PDB file of C-alpha atoms in Angstrom:
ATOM      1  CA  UNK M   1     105.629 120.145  89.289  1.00 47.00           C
ATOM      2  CA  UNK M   2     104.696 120.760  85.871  1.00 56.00           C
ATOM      3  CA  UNK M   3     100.956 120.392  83.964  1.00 76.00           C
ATOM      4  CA  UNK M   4     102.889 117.456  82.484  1.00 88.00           C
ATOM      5  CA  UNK M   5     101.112 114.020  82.519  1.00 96.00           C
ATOM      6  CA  UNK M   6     102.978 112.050  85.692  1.00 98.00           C
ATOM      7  CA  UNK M   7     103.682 108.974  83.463  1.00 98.00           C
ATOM      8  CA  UNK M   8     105.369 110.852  80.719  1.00 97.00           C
ATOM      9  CA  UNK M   9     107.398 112.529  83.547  1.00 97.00           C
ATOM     10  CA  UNK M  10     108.210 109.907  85.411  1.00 98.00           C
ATOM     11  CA  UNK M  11     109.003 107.254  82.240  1.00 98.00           C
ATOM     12  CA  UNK M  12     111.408 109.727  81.644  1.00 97.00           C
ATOM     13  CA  UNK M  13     112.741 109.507  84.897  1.00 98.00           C
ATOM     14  CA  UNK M  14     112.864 106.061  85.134  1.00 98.00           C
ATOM     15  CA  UNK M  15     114.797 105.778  81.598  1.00 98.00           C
ATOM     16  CA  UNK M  16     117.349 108.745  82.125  1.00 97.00           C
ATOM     17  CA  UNK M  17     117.826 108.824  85.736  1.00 97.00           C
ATOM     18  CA  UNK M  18     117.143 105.590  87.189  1.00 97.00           C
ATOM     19  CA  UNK M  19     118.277 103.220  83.805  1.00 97.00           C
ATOM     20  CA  UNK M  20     120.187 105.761  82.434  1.00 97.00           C
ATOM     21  CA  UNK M  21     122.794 106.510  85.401  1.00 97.00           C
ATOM     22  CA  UNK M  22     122.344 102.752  86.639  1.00 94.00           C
ATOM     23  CA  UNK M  23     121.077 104.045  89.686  1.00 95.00           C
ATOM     24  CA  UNK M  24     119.129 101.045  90.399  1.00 93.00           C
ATOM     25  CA  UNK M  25     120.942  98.516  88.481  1.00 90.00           C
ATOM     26  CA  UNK M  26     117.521  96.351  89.177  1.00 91.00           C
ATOM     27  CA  UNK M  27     115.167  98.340  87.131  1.00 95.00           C
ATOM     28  CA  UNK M  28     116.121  97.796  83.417  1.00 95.00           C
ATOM     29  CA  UNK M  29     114.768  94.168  83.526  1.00 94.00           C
ATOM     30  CA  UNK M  30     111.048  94.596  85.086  1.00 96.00           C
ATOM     31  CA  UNK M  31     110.840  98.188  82.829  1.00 98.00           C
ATOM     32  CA  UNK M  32     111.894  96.727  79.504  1.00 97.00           C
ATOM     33  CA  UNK M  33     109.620  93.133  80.407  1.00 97.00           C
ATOM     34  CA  UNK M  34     106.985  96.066  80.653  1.00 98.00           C
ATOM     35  CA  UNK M  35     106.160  94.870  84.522  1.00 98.00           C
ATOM     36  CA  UNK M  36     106.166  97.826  85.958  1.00 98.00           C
ATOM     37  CA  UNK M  37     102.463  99.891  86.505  1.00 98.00           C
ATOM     38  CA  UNK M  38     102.149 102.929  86.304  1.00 98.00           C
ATOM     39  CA  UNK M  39      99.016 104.341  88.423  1.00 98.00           C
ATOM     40  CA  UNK M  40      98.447 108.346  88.825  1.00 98.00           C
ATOM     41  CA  UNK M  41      96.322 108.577  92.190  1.00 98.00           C
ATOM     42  CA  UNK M  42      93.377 111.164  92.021  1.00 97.00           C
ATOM     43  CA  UNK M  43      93.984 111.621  95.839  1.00 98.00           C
ATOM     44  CA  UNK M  44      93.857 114.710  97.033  1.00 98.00           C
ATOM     45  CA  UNK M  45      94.166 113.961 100.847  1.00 98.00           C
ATOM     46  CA  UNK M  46      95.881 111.791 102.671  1.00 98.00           C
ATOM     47  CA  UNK M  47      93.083 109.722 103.993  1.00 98.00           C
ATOM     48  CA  UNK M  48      92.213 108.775 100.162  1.00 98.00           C
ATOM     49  CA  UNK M  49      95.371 108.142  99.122  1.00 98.00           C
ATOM     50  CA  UNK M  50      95.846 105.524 101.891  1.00 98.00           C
ATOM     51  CA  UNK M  51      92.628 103.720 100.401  1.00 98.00           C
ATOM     52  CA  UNK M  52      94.100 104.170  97.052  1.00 98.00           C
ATOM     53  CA  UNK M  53      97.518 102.441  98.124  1.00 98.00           C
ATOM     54  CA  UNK M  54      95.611 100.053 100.200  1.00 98.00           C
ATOM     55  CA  UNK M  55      93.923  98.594  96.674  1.00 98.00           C
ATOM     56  CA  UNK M  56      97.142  98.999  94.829  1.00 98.00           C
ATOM     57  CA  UNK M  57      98.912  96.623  97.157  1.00 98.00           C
ATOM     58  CA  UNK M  58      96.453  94.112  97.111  1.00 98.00           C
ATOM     59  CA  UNK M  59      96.206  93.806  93.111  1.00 98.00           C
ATOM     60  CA  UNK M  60     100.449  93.784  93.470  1.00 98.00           C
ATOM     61  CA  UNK M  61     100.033  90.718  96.262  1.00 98.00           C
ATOM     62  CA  UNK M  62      96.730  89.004  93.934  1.00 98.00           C
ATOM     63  CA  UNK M  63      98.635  89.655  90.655  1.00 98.00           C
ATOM     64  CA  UNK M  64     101.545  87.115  89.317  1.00 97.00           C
ATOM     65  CA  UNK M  65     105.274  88.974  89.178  1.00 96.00           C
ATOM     66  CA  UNK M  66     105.649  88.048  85.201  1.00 96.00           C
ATOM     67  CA  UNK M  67     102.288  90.302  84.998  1.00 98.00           C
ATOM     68  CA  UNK M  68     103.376  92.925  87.447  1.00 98.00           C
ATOM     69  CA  UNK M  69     106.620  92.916  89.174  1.00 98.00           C
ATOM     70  CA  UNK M  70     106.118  96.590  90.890  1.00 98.00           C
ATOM     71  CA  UNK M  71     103.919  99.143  91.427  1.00 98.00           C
ATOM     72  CA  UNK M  72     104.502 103.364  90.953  1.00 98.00           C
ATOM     73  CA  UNK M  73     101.729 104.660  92.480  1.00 98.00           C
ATOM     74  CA  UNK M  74     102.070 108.716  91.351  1.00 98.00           C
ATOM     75  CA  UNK M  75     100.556 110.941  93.931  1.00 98.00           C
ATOM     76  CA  UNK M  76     100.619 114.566  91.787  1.00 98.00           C
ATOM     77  CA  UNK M  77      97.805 116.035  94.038  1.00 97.00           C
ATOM     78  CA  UNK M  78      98.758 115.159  97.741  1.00 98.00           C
ATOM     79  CA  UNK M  79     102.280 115.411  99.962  1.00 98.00           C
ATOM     80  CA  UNK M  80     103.593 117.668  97.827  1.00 97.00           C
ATOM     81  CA  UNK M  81     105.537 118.621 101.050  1.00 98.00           C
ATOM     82  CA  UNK M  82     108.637 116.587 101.533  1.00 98.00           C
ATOM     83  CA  UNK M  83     108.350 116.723 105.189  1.00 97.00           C
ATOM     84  CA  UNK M  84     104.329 115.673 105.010  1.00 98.00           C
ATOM     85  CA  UNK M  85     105.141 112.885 102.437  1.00 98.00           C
ATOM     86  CA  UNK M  86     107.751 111.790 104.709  1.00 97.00           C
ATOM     87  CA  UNK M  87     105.810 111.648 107.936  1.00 97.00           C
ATOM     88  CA  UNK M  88     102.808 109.549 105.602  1.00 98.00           C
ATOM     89  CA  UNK M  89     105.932 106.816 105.058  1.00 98.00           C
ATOM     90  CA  UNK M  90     104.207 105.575 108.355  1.00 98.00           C
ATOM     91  CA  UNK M  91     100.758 105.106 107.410  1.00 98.00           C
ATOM     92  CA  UNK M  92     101.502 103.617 104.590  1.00 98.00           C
ATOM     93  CA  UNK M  93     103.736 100.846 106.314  1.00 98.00           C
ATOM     94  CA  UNK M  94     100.671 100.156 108.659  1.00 98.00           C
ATOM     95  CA  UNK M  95      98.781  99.544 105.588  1.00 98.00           C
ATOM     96  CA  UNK M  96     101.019  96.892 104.787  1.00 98.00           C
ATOM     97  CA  UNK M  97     100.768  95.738 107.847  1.00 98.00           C
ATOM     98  CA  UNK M  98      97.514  96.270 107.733  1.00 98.00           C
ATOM     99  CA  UNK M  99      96.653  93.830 105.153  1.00 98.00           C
ATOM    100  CA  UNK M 100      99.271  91.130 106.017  1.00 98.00           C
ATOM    101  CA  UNK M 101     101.851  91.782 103.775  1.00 98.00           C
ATOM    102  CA  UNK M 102     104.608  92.403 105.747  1.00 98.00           C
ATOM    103  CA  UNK M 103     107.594  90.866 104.196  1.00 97.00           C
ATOM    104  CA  UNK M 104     106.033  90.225 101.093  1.00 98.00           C
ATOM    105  CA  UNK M 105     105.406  94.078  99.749  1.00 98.00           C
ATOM    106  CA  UNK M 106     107.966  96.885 100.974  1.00 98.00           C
ATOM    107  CA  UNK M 107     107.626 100.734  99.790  1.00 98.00           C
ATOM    108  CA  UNK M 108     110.517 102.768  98.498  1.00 97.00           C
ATOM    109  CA  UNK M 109     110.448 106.534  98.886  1.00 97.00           C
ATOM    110  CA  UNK M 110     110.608 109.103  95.964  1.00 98.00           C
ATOM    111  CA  UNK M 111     110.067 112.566  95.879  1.00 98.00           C
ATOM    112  CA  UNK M 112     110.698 116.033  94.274  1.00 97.00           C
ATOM    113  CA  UNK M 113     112.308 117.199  97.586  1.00 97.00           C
ATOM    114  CA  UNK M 114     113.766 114.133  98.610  1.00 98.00           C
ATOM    115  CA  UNK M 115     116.122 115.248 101.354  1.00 96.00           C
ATOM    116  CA  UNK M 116     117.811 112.423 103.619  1.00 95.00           C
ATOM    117  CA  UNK M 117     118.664 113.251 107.176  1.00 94.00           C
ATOM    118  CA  UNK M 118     121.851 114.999 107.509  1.00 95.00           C
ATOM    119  CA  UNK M 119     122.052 116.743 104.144  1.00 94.00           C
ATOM    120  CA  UNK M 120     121.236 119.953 102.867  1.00 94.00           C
ATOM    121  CA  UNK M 121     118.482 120.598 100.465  1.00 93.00           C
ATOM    122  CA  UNK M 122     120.977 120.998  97.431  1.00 92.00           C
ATOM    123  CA  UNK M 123     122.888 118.205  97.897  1.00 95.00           C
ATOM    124  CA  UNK M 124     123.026 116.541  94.313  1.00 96.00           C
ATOM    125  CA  UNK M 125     122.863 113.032  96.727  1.00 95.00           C
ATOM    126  CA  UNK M 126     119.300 113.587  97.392  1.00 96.00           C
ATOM    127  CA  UNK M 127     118.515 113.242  93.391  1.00 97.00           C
ATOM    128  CA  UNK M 128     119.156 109.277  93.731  1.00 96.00           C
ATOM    129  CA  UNK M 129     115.724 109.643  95.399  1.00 97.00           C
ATOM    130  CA  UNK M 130     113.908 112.382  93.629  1.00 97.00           C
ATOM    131  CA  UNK M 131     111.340 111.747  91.370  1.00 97.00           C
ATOM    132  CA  UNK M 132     109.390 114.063  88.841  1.00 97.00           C
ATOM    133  CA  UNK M 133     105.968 113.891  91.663  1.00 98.00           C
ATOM    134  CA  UNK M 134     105.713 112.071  94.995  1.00 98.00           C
ATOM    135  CA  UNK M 135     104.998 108.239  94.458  1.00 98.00           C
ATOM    136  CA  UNK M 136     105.263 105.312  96.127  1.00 98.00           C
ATOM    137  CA  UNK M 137     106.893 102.493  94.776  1.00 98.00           C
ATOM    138  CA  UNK M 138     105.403  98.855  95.951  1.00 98.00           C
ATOM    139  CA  UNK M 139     108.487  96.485  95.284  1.00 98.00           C
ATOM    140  CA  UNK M 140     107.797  92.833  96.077  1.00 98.00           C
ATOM    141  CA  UNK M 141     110.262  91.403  98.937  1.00 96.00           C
ATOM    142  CA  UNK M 142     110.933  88.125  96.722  1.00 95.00           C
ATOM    143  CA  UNK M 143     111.784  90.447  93.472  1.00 94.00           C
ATOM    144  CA  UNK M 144     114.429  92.507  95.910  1.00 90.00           C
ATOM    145  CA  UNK M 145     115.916  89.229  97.484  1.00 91.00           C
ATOM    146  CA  UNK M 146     116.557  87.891  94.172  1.00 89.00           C
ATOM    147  CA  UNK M 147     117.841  91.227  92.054  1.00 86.00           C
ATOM    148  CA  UNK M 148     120.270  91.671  95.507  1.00 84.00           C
ATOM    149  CA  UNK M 149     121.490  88.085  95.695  1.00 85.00           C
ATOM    150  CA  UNK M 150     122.294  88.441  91.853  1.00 83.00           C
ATOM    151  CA  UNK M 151     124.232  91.354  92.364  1.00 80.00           C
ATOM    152  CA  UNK M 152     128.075  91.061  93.523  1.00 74.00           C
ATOM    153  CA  UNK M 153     128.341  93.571  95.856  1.00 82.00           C
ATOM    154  CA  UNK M 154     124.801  95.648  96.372  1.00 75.00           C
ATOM    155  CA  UNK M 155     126.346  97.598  99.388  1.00 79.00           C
ATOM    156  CA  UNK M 156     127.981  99.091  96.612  1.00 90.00           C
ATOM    157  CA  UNK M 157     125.336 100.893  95.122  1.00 90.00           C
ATOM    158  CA  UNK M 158     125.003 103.641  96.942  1.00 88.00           C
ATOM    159  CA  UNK M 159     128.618 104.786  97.130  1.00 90.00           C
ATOM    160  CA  UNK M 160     128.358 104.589  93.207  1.00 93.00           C
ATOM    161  CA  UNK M 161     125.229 106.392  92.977  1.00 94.00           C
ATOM    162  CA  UNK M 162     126.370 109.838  95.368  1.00 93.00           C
ATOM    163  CA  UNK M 163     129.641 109.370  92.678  1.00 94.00           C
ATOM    164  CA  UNK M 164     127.430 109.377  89.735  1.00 96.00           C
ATOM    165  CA  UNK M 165     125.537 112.264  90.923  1.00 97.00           C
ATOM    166  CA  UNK M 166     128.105 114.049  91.886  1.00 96.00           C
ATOM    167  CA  UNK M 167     130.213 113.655  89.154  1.00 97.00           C
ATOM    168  CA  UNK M 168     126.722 114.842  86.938  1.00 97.00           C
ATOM    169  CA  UNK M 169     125.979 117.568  89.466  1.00 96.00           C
ATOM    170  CA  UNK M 170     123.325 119.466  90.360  1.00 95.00           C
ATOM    171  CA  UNK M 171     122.518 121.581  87.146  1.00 96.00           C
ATOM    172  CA  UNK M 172     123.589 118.116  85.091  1.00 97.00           C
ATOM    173  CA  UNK M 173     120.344 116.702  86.860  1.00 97.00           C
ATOM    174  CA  UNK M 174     118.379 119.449  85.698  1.00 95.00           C
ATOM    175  CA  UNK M 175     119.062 118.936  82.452  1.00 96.00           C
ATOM    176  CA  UNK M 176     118.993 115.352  82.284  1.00 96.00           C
ATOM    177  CA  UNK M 177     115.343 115.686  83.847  1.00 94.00           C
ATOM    178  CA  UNK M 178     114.249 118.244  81.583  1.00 93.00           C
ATOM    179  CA  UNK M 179     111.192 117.613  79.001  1.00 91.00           C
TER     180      UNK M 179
END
């Protein structure tokens, strides 16, 4: 991680990576209707951040979907650890649970070392799921139903994605993610 501001990084991300290669072929239309936040958490424990993503969920649940469709909530200063962000994955679904939102706000997982089970850490894969910092993204259940039931054949997706990346490979992600 970089001295660079999170948003700048992770715009960047968002327009190459996730746009760009058509990983998620849902996020062009909430990031060009500019419905997507941006929030850089100040958190530097876990404990705080869990407060912070506790009031980020409920402005996503109080806030109407043309306003803000979904939430990146940027964690630069806490979980830098794959393995610690990864074992927080659990608080943070009791927070949705929590505050009753359970099957109205799910949280997908993004992070520098993203690393899914049964791959090695230099598997170009694990790129469909690393991001610039750690974040949290807060995806309304509603917005997924519909972007899925619009899309042909969304078990697709990931084959096409590890093809992508694979195709790009690893020092072709590097370079697409650089400044």
């Amino acid at each position: 991680m970089s001295g660079e501001d999170p948003i700048v990084a992770t715009r960047r991300w968002l327009e190459r990576a996730v746009i760009g290669l058509n990983l998620c072929p849902f996020a062009k239309a909430v990031y060009v209707k500019q419905q997507v936040r941006f929030v850089v958490s100040e958190a530097s424990t876990p404990e705080a951040l869990r407060e912070e993503l506790a009031s980020e969920l409920a402005l996503l649940a109080a806030t109407e979907p043309e306003q803000t469709d979904t939430t990146l909530l940027i964690h630069p200063r806490v979980l830098g650890d794959f393995l610690d962000y990864n074992d927080f994955l659990d608080q943070a679904d009791s927070v949705i649970a929590f505050l009753g939102l359970e099957g109205h706000i799910q949280i997908a997982s993004f992070h520098p070392q993203y690393q899914f089970a049964g791959t090695g850490a230099d598997d170009v894969g694990n790129c469909s799921n690393r991001s610039p910092y750690p974040m949290l993204h807060l995806l309304r259940e509603a917005s997924v139903e519909r972007a899925v039931a619009a899309f042909p054949d969304p078990e697709v997706i990931v084959e096409r994605n590890i093809a992508t990346l694979e195709k790009l490979g690893i020092e072709g992600w590097r370079k697409l993610m650089e400044p």
